[in-house]
Amino acid sequence: YRAAVAAAGSAGRTGAAAAQLASARASASGASAAVVAAEATLRKATADLARYRVLAASKVISAQQLDQAQWAVDNGQAALDLARKQAAAAASQVGAAEAQLAAASARVASADAARKDARLVLDDAVLLAPTDGIVAKRSAEAGALVQPGQQLMAIVPETRVWVTANLKETQLERVRPGNTVEIEVDAYPGVKFTGRVESLSPATGARFALLPPDNATGNFTKVVQRVPVRVAVDPRQDPTHPLRPGMSAVVTITTG
């Protein structure tokens, strides 16, 4: 797909054809100027010949001078004929160059359409992750056929790291979003991380369990429930102590 996009882009050029047309037009302009100059030269030679004939009849000039005047007319006519042929050839080259430019413009339009189509196909072939991060688990291999909605990999965000603190329901009275939190991770003894309470779960962890308890039958045993509290870790942490999913941590929430 990338090769198709590149090929379509490289085909969309008209610079060479435009340069050839400009050169042909310049040559045609020069040829037209040469025709005008040859016509002026011939007119002068013709006028001189008419005048020399009158003078020759009166024996004022010699026959040789009259012959020279006639040669000038003949030479001027030949030069004019040649200039006109060259002008016609230059005009033909202009027409050919215009046709080449039109063909090149058509190729550009076709290549542009092909490039857009190839870009759409390429965009459809690229899957974008919803967030930046590190691939933690891959469930698809190169060359495998995937289906819409299929999970391909698990991504761990690099910048948005959080800790899920399962607090007892009796500890939530003064916990509010925005409270500052101190975090200690078992993997890094003595290292303290900072964060803030981002949100409190709307239900206890038991409600979201695979088999939530059913107390409708009357078999009820009172147990202190735990509520997941999401703590956003401050991104400005020591990069030498990366936090990874599944690590055990102890949090201390400052409720004020």
PDB file of C-alpha atoms in Angstrom:
ATOM      1  CA  TYR A   1       0.000   0.000   0.000  1.00  0.00           C
ATOM      2  CA  ARG A   2       2.827   2.406   0.798  1.00  0.00           C
ATOM      3  CA  ALA A   3       4.447   1.580  -2.571  1.00  0.00           C
ATOM      4  CA  ALA A   4       1.162   2.361  -4.325  1.00  0.00           C
ATOM      5  CA  VAL A   5       0.959   5.731  -2.586  1.00  0.00           C
ATOM      6  CA  ALA A   6       4.567   6.538  -3.521  1.00  0.00           C
ATOM      7  CA  ALA A   7       4.088   5.454  -7.144  1.00  0.00           C
ATOM      8  CA  ALA A   8       0.943   7.537  -7.501  1.00  0.00           C
ATOM      9  CA  GLY A   9       2.723  10.552  -6.048  1.00  0.00           C
ATOM     10  CA  SER A  10       5.740  10.234  -8.353  1.00  0.00           C
ATOM     11  CA  ALA A  11       3.483  10.051 -11.431  1.00  0.00           C
ATOM     12  CA  GLY A  12       1.864  13.395 -10.684  1.00  0.00           C
ATOM     13  CA  ARG A  13       4.400  15.739 -12.279  1.00  0.00           C
ATOM     14  CA  THR A  14       3.951  18.195 -15.180  1.00  0.00           C
ATOM     15  CA  GLY A  15       7.115  20.246 -14.759  1.00  0.00           C
ATOM     16  CA  ALA A  16       8.968  18.733 -17.745  1.00  0.00           C
ATOM     17  CA  ALA A  17       5.987  19.153 -20.096  1.00  0.00           C
ATOM     18  CA  ALA A  18       5.472  22.743 -18.951  1.00  0.00           C
ATOM     19  CA  ALA A  19       9.164  23.496 -19.523  1.00  0.00           C
ATOM     20  CA  GLN A  20       8.988  22.016 -23.040  1.00  0.00           C
ATOM     21  CA  LEU A  21       5.940  24.146 -23.826  1.00  0.00           C
ATOM     22  CA  ALA A  22       7.668  27.294 -22.585  1.00  0.00           C
ATOM     23  CA  SER A  23      10.722  26.490 -24.734  1.00  0.00           C
ATOM     24  CA  ALA A  24       8.530  25.815 -27.797  1.00  0.00           C
ATOM     25  CA  ARG A  25       6.675  29.086 -27.318  1.00  0.00           C
ATOM     26  CA  ALA A  26       9.945  30.982 -27.011  1.00  0.00           C
ATOM     27  CA  SER A  27      11.190  29.380 -30.246  1.00  0.00           C
ATOM     28  CA  ALA A  28       7.909  30.246 -31.995  1.00  0.00           C
ATOM     29  CA  SER A  29       8.172  33.833 -30.825  1.00  0.00           C
ATOM     30  CA  GLY A  30      11.717  34.052 -32.176  1.00  0.00           C
ATOM     31  CA  ALA A  31      10.639  32.511 -35.489  1.00  0.00           C
ATOM     32  CA  SER A  32       7.788  35.016 -35.829  1.00  0.00           C
ATOM     33  CA  ALA A  33      10.205  37.868 -35.202  1.00  0.00           C
ATOM     34  CA  ALA A  34      12.503  36.434 -37.899  1.00  0.00           C
ATOM     35  CA  VAL A  35       9.591  36.439 -40.390  1.00  0.00           C
ATOM     36  CA  VAL A  36       8.852  40.092 -39.632  1.00  0.00           C
ATOM     37  CA  ALA A  37      12.522  40.990 -40.121  1.00  0.00           C
ATOM     38  CA  ALA A  38      12.730  39.028 -43.406  1.00  0.00           C
ATOM     39  CA  GLU A  39       9.607  40.756 -44.708  1.00  0.00           C
ATOM     40  CA  ALA A  40      11.099  44.156 -43.910  1.00  0.00           C
ATOM     41  CA  THR A  41      14.364  43.217 -45.652  1.00  0.00           C
ATOM     42  CA  LEU A  42      12.486  42.007 -48.731  1.00  0.00           C
ATOM     43  CA  ARG A  43      10.387  45.168 -48.912  1.00  0.00           C
ATOM     44  CA  LYS A  44      13.518  47.314 -48.824  1.00  0.00           C
ATOM     45  CA  ALA A  45      15.247  45.170 -51.469  1.00  0.00           C
ATOM     46  CA  THR A  46      12.150  45.341 -53.716  1.00  0.00           C
ATOM     47  CA  ALA A  47      11.979  49.119 -53.375  1.00  0.00           C
ATOM     48  CA  ASP A  48      15.706  49.399 -54.137  1.00  0.00           C
ATOM     49  CA  LEU A  49      15.305  47.213 -57.238  1.00  0.00           C
ATOM     50  CA  ALA A  50      12.504  49.410 -58.590  1.00  0.00           C
ATOM     51  CA  ARG A  51      14.610  52.496 -58.048  1.00  0.00           C
ATOM     52  CA  TYR A  52      17.707  50.877 -59.633  1.00  0.00           C
ATOM     53  CA  ARG A  53      15.697  49.918 -62.727  1.00  0.00           C
ATOM     54  CA  VAL A  54      14.766  53.570 -63.294  1.00  0.00           C
ATOM     55  CA  LEU A  55      18.381  54.585 -62.837  1.00  0.00           C
ATOM     56  CA  ALA A  56      19.578  51.800 -65.141  1.00  0.00           C
ATOM     57  CA  ALA A  57      17.180  52.942 -67.856  1.00  0.00           C
ATOM     58  CA  SER A  58      18.719  56.388 -67.645  1.00  0.00           C
ATOM     59  CA  LYS A  59      22.231  54.862 -67.752  1.00  0.00           C
ATOM     60  CA  VAL A  60      22.959  56.328 -64.286  1.00  0.00           C
ATOM     61  CA  ILE A  61      24.045  52.971 -62.837  1.00  0.00           C
ATOM     62  CA  SER A  62      25.715  49.999 -64.396  1.00  0.00           C
ATOM     63  CA  ALA A  63      24.104  46.675 -65.258  1.00  0.00           C
ATOM     64  CA  GLN A  64      26.180  45.064 -62.478  1.00  0.00           C
ATOM     65  CA  GLN A  65      24.572  47.287 -59.863  1.00  0.00           C
ATOM     66  CA  LEU A  66      21.142  46.391 -61.216  1.00  0.00           C
ATOM     67  CA  ASP A  67      22.044  42.686 -60.994  1.00  0.00           C
ATOM     68  CA  GLN A  68      23.128  43.158 -57.381  1.00  0.00           C
ATOM     69  CA  ALA A  69      19.782  44.765 -56.585  1.00  0.00           C
ATOM     70  CA  GLN A  70      17.976  41.837 -58.227  1.00  0.00           C
ATOM     71  CA  TRP A  71      20.122  39.378 -56.222  1.00  0.00           C
ATOM     72  CA  ALA A  72      19.166  41.181 -53.020  1.00  0.00           C
ATOM     73  CA  VAL A  73      15.481  40.726 -53.842  1.00  0.00           C
ATOM     74  CA  ASP A  74      15.923  37.035 -54.692  1.00  0.00           C
ATOM     75  CA  ASN A  75      17.972  36.464 -51.555  1.00  0.00           C
ATOM     76  CA  GLY A  76      15.402  38.318 -49.439  1.00  0.00           C
ATOM     77  CA  GLN A  77      12.585  36.204 -50.864  1.00  0.00           C
ATOM     78  CA  ALA A  78      14.495  32.996 -50.096  1.00  0.00           C
ATOM     79  CA  ALA A  79      15.191  34.207 -46.565  1.00  0.00           C
ATOM     80  CA  LEU A  80      11.508  35.031 -46.077  1.00  0.00           C
ATOM     81  CA  ASP A  81      10.423  31.603 -47.346  1.00  0.00           C
ATOM     82  CA  LEU A  82      12.864  29.923 -44.951  1.00  0.00           C
ATOM     83  CA  ALA A  83      11.708  32.067 -42.013  1.00  0.00           C
ATOM     84  CA  ARG A  84       8.082  31.202 -42.717  1.00  0.00           C
ATOM     85  CA  LYS A  85       8.886  27.471 -42.824  1.00  0.00           C
ATOM     86  CA  GLN A  86      10.746  27.747 -39.528  1.00  0.00           C
ATOM     87  CA  ALA A  87       7.834  29.683 -37.995  1.00  0.00           C
ATOM     88  CA  ALA A  88       5.386  27.005 -39.151  1.00  0.00           C
ATOM     89  CA  ALA A  89       7.607  24.284 -37.663  1.00  0.00           C
ATOM     90  CA  ALA A  90       7.863  26.218 -34.386  1.00  0.00           C
ATOM     91  CA  ALA A  91       4.076  26.630 -34.271  1.00  0.00           C
ATOM     92  CA  SER A  92       3.718  22.887 -34.820  1.00  0.00           C
ATOM     93  CA  GLN A  93       6.107  22.257 -31.916  1.00  0.00           C
ATOM     94  CA  VAL A  94       3.987  24.538 -29.737  1.00  0.00           C
ATOM     95  CA  GLY A  95       0.904  22.487 -30.597  1.00  0.00           C
ATOM     96  CA  ALA A  96       2.716  19.252 -29.815  1.00  0.00           C
ATOM     97  CA  ALA A  97       3.995  20.661 -26.511  1.00  0.00           C
ATOM     98  CA  GLU A  98       0.488  21.815 -25.578  1.00  0.00           C
ATOM     99  CA  ALA A  99      -0.816  18.318 -26.298  1.00  0.00           C
ATOM    100  CA  GLN A 100       1.946  16.810 -24.142  1.00  0.00           C
ATOM    101  CA  LEU A 101       1.113  19.200 -21.304  1.00  0.00           C
ATOM    102  CA  ALA A 102      -2.582  18.327 -21.564  1.00  0.00           C
ATOM    103  CA  ALA A 103      -1.702  14.624 -21.456  1.00  0.00           C
ATOM    104  CA  ALA A 104       0.594  15.211 -18.480  1.00  0.00           C
ATOM    105  CA  SER A 105      -2.168  17.139 -16.687  1.00  0.00           C
ATOM    106  CA  ALA A 106      -4.543  14.245 -17.304  1.00  0.00           C
ATOM    107  CA  ARG A 107      -1.956  11.836 -15.899  1.00  0.00           C
ATOM    108  CA  VAL A 108      -1.564  14.093 -12.867  1.00  0.00           C
ATOM    109  CA  ALA A 109      -5.315  14.080 -12.262  1.00  0.00           C
ATOM    110  CA  SER A 110      -5.400  10.303 -12.646  1.00  0.00           C
ATOM    111  CA  ALA A 111      -2.366   9.871 -10.386  1.00  0.00           C
ATOM    112  CA  ASP A 112      -3.886  12.173  -7.782  1.00  0.00           C
ATOM    113  CA  ALA A 113      -7.068  10.103  -7.759  1.00  0.00           C
ATOM    114  CA  ALA A 114      -5.005   6.903  -7.536  1.00  0.00           C
ATOM    115  CA  ARG A 115      -2.952   8.378  -4.699  1.00  0.00           C
ATOM    116  CA  LYS A 116      -6.087   9.294  -2.772  1.00  0.00           C
ATOM    117  CA  ASP A 117      -7.496   5.801  -3.293  1.00  0.00           C
ATOM    118  CA  ALA A 118      -4.196   4.224  -2.220  1.00  0.00           C
ATOM    119  CA  ARG A 119      -4.075   6.503   0.821  1.00  0.00           C
ATOM    120  CA  LEU A 120      -7.584   5.418   1.818  1.00  0.00           C
ATOM    121  CA  VAL A 121      -6.603   1.767   1.455  1.00  0.00           C
ATOM    122  CA  LEU A 122      -3.411   2.402   3.442  1.00  0.00           C
ATOM    123  CA  ASP A 123      -5.340   4.183   6.179  1.00  0.00           C
ATOM    124  CA  ASP A 124      -7.734   1.237   6.354  1.00  0.00           C
ATOM    125  CA  ALA A 125      -4.745  -1.119   6.671  1.00  0.00           C
ATOM    126  CA  VAL A 126      -3.303   0.762   9.658  1.00  0.00           C
ATOM    127  CA  LEU A 127      -4.813   0.163  13.091  1.00  0.00           C
ATOM    128  CA  LEU A 128      -4.281   2.996  15.549  1.00  0.00           C
ATOM    129  CA  ALA A 129      -4.143   2.348  19.269  1.00  0.00           C
ATOM    130  CA  PRO A 130      -6.494   4.487  21.374  1.00  0.00           C
ATOM    131  CA  THR A 131      -3.569   5.624  23.523  1.00  0.00           C
ATOM    132  CA  ASP A 132       0.219   5.675  23.630  1.00  0.00           C
ATOM    133  CA  GLY A 133       1.874   2.958  25.638  1.00  0.00           C
ATOM    134  CA  ILE A 134       3.731  -0.343  25.729  1.00  0.00           C
ATOM    135  CA  VAL A 135       2.343  -3.587  24.339  1.00  0.00           C
ATOM    136  CA  ALA A 136       1.941  -5.874  27.332  1.00  0.00           C
ATOM    137  CA  LYS A 137       0.144  -8.757  25.635  1.00  0.00           C
ATOM    138  CA  ARG A 138      -0.379  -9.608  21.981  1.00  0.00           C
ATOM    139  CA  SER A 139      -3.191 -11.905  20.931  1.00  0.00           C
ATOM    140  CA  ALA A 140      -2.681 -11.712  17.136  1.00  0.00           C
ATOM    141  CA  GLU A 141       0.279 -12.641  14.967  1.00  0.00           C
ATOM    142  CA  ALA A 142       1.508 -11.137  11.702  1.00  0.00           C
ATOM    143  CA  GLY A 143      -0.474 -12.499   8.762  1.00  0.00           C
ATOM    144  CA  ALA A 144      -3.432 -13.585  10.856  1.00  0.00           C
ATOM    145  CA  LEU A 145      -6.956 -12.754   9.698  1.00  0.00           C
ATOM    146  CA  VAL A 146      -8.685 -10.531  12.249  1.00  0.00           C
ATOM    147  CA  GLN A 147     -12.321  -9.594  12.649  1.00  0.00           C
ATOM    148  CA  PRO A 148     -13.952  -6.262  13.530  1.00  0.00           C
ATOM    149  CA  GLY A 149     -14.032  -5.794  17.280  1.00  0.00           C
ATOM    150  CA  GLN A 150     -11.374  -8.440  17.926  1.00  0.00           C
ATOM    151  CA  GLN A 151      -8.872  -7.562  20.644  1.00  0.00           C
ATOM    152  CA  LEU A 152      -5.374  -7.617  19.172  1.00  0.00           C
ATOM    153  CA  MET A 153      -3.237  -6.586  22.114  1.00  0.00           C
ATOM    154  CA  ALA A 154      -3.190  -5.114  25.586  1.00  0.00           C
ATOM    155  CA  ILE A 155      -1.475  -1.743  25.976  1.00  0.00           C
ATOM    156  CA  VAL A 156      -0.103  -0.294  29.172  1.00  0.00           C
ATOM    157  CA  PRO A 157      -0.149   3.538  29.098  1.00  0.00           C
ATOM    158  CA  GLU A 158       3.224   5.157  29.690  1.00  0.00           C
ATOM    159  CA  THR A 159       1.977   8.512  30.913  1.00  0.00           C
ATOM    160  CA  ARG A 160      -1.392   7.813  32.590  1.00  0.00           C
ATOM    161  CA  VAL A 161      -0.559   5.386  35.385  1.00  0.00           C
ATOM    162  CA  TRP A 162      -2.995   4.738  38.216  1.00  0.00           C
ATOM    163  CA  VAL A 163      -3.338   2.610  41.323  1.00  0.00           C
ATOM    164  CA  THR A 164      -6.579   0.890  42.272  1.00  0.00           C
ATOM    165  CA  ALA A 165      -6.879   1.070  46.049  1.00  0.00           C
ATOM    166  CA  ASN A 166      -9.537  -1.253  47.471  1.00  0.00           C
ATOM    167  CA  LEU A 167     -10.526   0.680  50.581  1.00  0.00           C
ATOM    168  CA  LYS A 168     -12.905  -0.532  53.236  1.00  0.00           C
ATOM    169  CA  GLU A 169     -16.283   1.125  53.111  1.00  0.00           C
ATOM    170  CA  THR A 170     -15.629   2.400  56.640  1.00  0.00           C
ATOM    171  CA  GLN A 171     -12.603   4.330  55.361  1.00  0.00           C
ATOM    172  CA  LEU A 172     -14.432   6.359  52.714  1.00  0.00           C
ATOM    173  CA  GLU A 173     -16.162   8.979  54.862  1.00  0.00           C
ATOM    174  CA  ARG A 174     -13.668  11.757  54.106  1.00  0.00           C
ATOM    175  CA  VAL A 175     -12.157  10.497  50.852  1.00  0.00           C
ATOM    176  CA  ARG A 176     -12.866  12.850  47.968  1.00  0.00           C
ATOM    177  CA  PRO A 177     -11.571  13.191  44.400  1.00  0.00           C
ATOM    178  CA  GLY A 178      -8.538  15.444  44.439  1.00  0.00           C
ATOM    179  CA  ASN A 179      -7.162  14.220  47.783  1.00  0.00           C
ATOM    180  CA  THR A 180      -3.381  13.891  47.730  1.00  0.00           C
ATOM    181  CA  VAL A 181      -2.023  10.366  48.005  1.00  0.00           C
ATOM    182  CA  GLU A 182       1.340   8.901  48.983  1.00  0.00           C
ATOM    183  CA  ILE A 183       2.110   5.546  47.364  1.00  0.00           C
ATOM    184  CA  GLU A 184       4.626   2.922  48.420  1.00  0.00           C
ATOM    185  CA  VAL A 185       5.299  -0.021  46.114  1.00  0.00           C
ATOM    186  CA  ASP A 186       6.642  -3.317  47.417  1.00  0.00           C
ATOM    187  CA  ALA A 187       9.044  -3.557  44.461  1.00  0.00           C
ATOM    188  CA  TYR A 188      10.850  -0.342  45.481  1.00  0.00           C
ATOM    189  CA  PRO A 189      11.311  -0.251  49.259  1.00  0.00           C
ATOM    190  CA  GLY A 190      11.854   3.265  50.561  1.00  0.00           C
ATOM    191  CA  VAL A 191      10.684   4.939  47.334  1.00  0.00           C
ATOM    192  CA  LYS A 192       7.532   7.030  47.629  1.00  0.00           C
ATOM    193  CA  PHE A 193       5.303   8.081  44.753  1.00  0.00           C
ATOM    194  CA  THR A 194       2.696  10.813  44.802  1.00  0.00           C
ATOM    195  CA  GLY A 195      -0.741  11.021  43.263  1.00  0.00           C
ATOM    196  CA  ARG A 196      -4.316  12.208  43.649  1.00  0.00           C
ATOM    197  CA  VAL A 197      -7.650  10.496  44.106  1.00  0.00           C
ATOM    198  CA  GLU A 198      -9.234  10.481  40.673  1.00  0.00           C
ATOM    199  CA  SER A 199     -12.526   8.712  41.324  1.00  0.00           C
ATOM    200  CA  LEU A 200     -14.428   6.395  43.628  1.00  0.00           C
ATOM    201  CA  SER A 201     -16.250   3.390  42.232  1.00  0.00           C
ATOM    202  CA  PRO A 202     -20.066   3.711  42.272  1.00  0.00           C
ATOM    203  CA  ALA A 203     -20.334   0.197  43.743  1.00  0.00           C
ATOM    204  CA  THR A 204     -18.330  -2.213  45.848  1.00  0.00           C
ATOM    205  CA  GLY A 205     -15.947  -4.685  44.343  1.00  0.00           C
ATOM    206  CA  ALA A 206     -18.332  -7.537  45.179  1.00  0.00           C
ATOM    207  CA  ARG A 207     -20.998  -6.080  42.890  1.00  0.00           C
ATOM    208  CA  PHE A 208     -18.643  -6.393  39.911  1.00  0.00           C
ATOM    209  CA  ALA A 209     -17.409  -9.880  40.810  1.00  0.00           C
ATOM    210  CA  LEU A 210     -17.914 -12.765  38.393  1.00  0.00           C
ATOM    211  CA  LEU A 211     -20.379 -14.321  40.869  1.00  0.00           C
ATOM    212  CA  PRO A 212     -21.784 -11.458  42.968  1.00  0.00           C
ATOM    213  CA  PRO A 213     -23.333 -12.485  46.304  1.00  0.00           C
ATOM    214  CA  ASP A 214     -27.104 -12.915  46.374  1.00  0.00           C
ATOM    215  CA  ASN A 215     -28.641 -12.099  49.756  1.00  0.00           C
ATOM    216  CA  ALA A 216     -32.248 -12.239  48.579  1.00  0.00           C
ATOM    217  CA  THR A 217     -32.800 -15.652  50.267  1.00  0.00           C
ATOM    218  CA  GLY A 218     -32.106 -14.217  53.712  1.00  0.00           C
ATOM    219  CA  ASN A 219     -28.740 -15.921  54.146  1.00  0.00           C
ATOM    220  CA  PHE A 220     -26.907 -12.731  55.032  1.00  0.00           C
ATOM    221  CA  THR A 221     -23.578 -12.409  56.793  1.00  0.00           C
ATOM    222  CA  LYS A 222     -22.410  -8.872  57.326  1.00  0.00           C
ATOM    223  CA  VAL A 223     -18.954  -8.362  55.842  1.00  0.00           C
ATOM    224  CA  VAL A 224     -17.131  -5.076  55.484  1.00  0.00           C
ATOM    225  CA  GLN A 225     -17.130  -4.364  51.775  1.00  0.00           C
ATOM    226  CA  ARG A 226     -14.329  -2.783  49.809  1.00  0.00           C
ATOM    227  CA  VAL A 227     -14.747   0.006  47.268  1.00  0.00           C
ATOM    228  CA  PRO A 228     -12.237   0.492  44.443  1.00  0.00           C
ATOM    229  CA  VAL A 229     -10.692   3.971  44.531  1.00  0.00           C
ATOM    230  CA  ARG A 230      -8.730   5.053  41.504  1.00  0.00           C
ATOM    231  CA  VAL A 231      -5.557   7.009  42.286  1.00  0.00           C
ATOM    232  CA  ALA A 232      -3.857   8.823  39.410  1.00  0.00           C
ATOM    233  CA  VAL A 233      -0.075   8.706  39.837  1.00  0.00           C
ATOM    234  CA  ASP A 234       1.801  11.955  39.272  1.00  0.00           C
ATOM    235  CA  PRO A 235       3.584  11.535  35.902  1.00  0.00           C
ATOM    236  CA  ARG A 236       6.616  13.457  37.175  1.00  0.00           C
ATOM    237  CA  GLN A 237       8.163  10.421  38.863  1.00  0.00           C
ATOM    238  CA  ASP A 238      11.631   8.881  38.885  1.00  0.00           C
ATOM    239  CA  PRO A 239      11.918   7.042  35.525  1.00  0.00           C
ATOM    240  CA  THR A 240      14.323   4.543  37.090  1.00  0.00           C
ATOM    241  CA  HIS A 241      11.411   3.114  39.112  1.00  0.00           C
ATOM    242  CA  PRO A 242       8.736   2.283  36.534  1.00  0.00           C
ATOM    243  CA  LEU A 243       5.333   1.158  37.757  1.00  0.00           C
ATOM    244  CA  ARG A 244       3.960  -1.951  36.081  1.00  0.00           C
ATOM    245  CA  PRO A 245       0.486  -3.491  36.102  1.00  0.00           C
ATOM    246  CA  GLY A 246      -0.146  -5.924  38.933  1.00  0.00           C
ATOM    247  CA  MET A 247       2.383  -4.498  41.393  1.00  0.00           C
ATOM    248  CA  SER A 248       1.363  -4.422  45.046  1.00  0.00           C
ATOM    249  CA  ALA A 249       1.189  -1.006  46.685  1.00  0.00           C
ATOM    250  CA  VAL A 250       0.158   0.672  49.924  1.00  0.00           C
ATOM    251  CA  VAL A 251      -1.536   4.068  49.698  1.00  0.00           C
ATOM    252  CA  THR A 252      -1.898   6.790  52.288  1.00  0.00           C
ATOM    253  CA  ILE A 253      -4.627   9.330  51.505  1.00  0.00           C
ATOM    254  CA  THR A 254      -4.489  12.803  53.025  1.00  0.00           C
ATOM    255  CA  THR A 255      -8.102  13.789  53.592  1.00  0.00           C
ATOM    256  CA  GLY A 256      -7.492  17.136  55.289  1.00  0.00           C
TER     257      GLY A 256
END
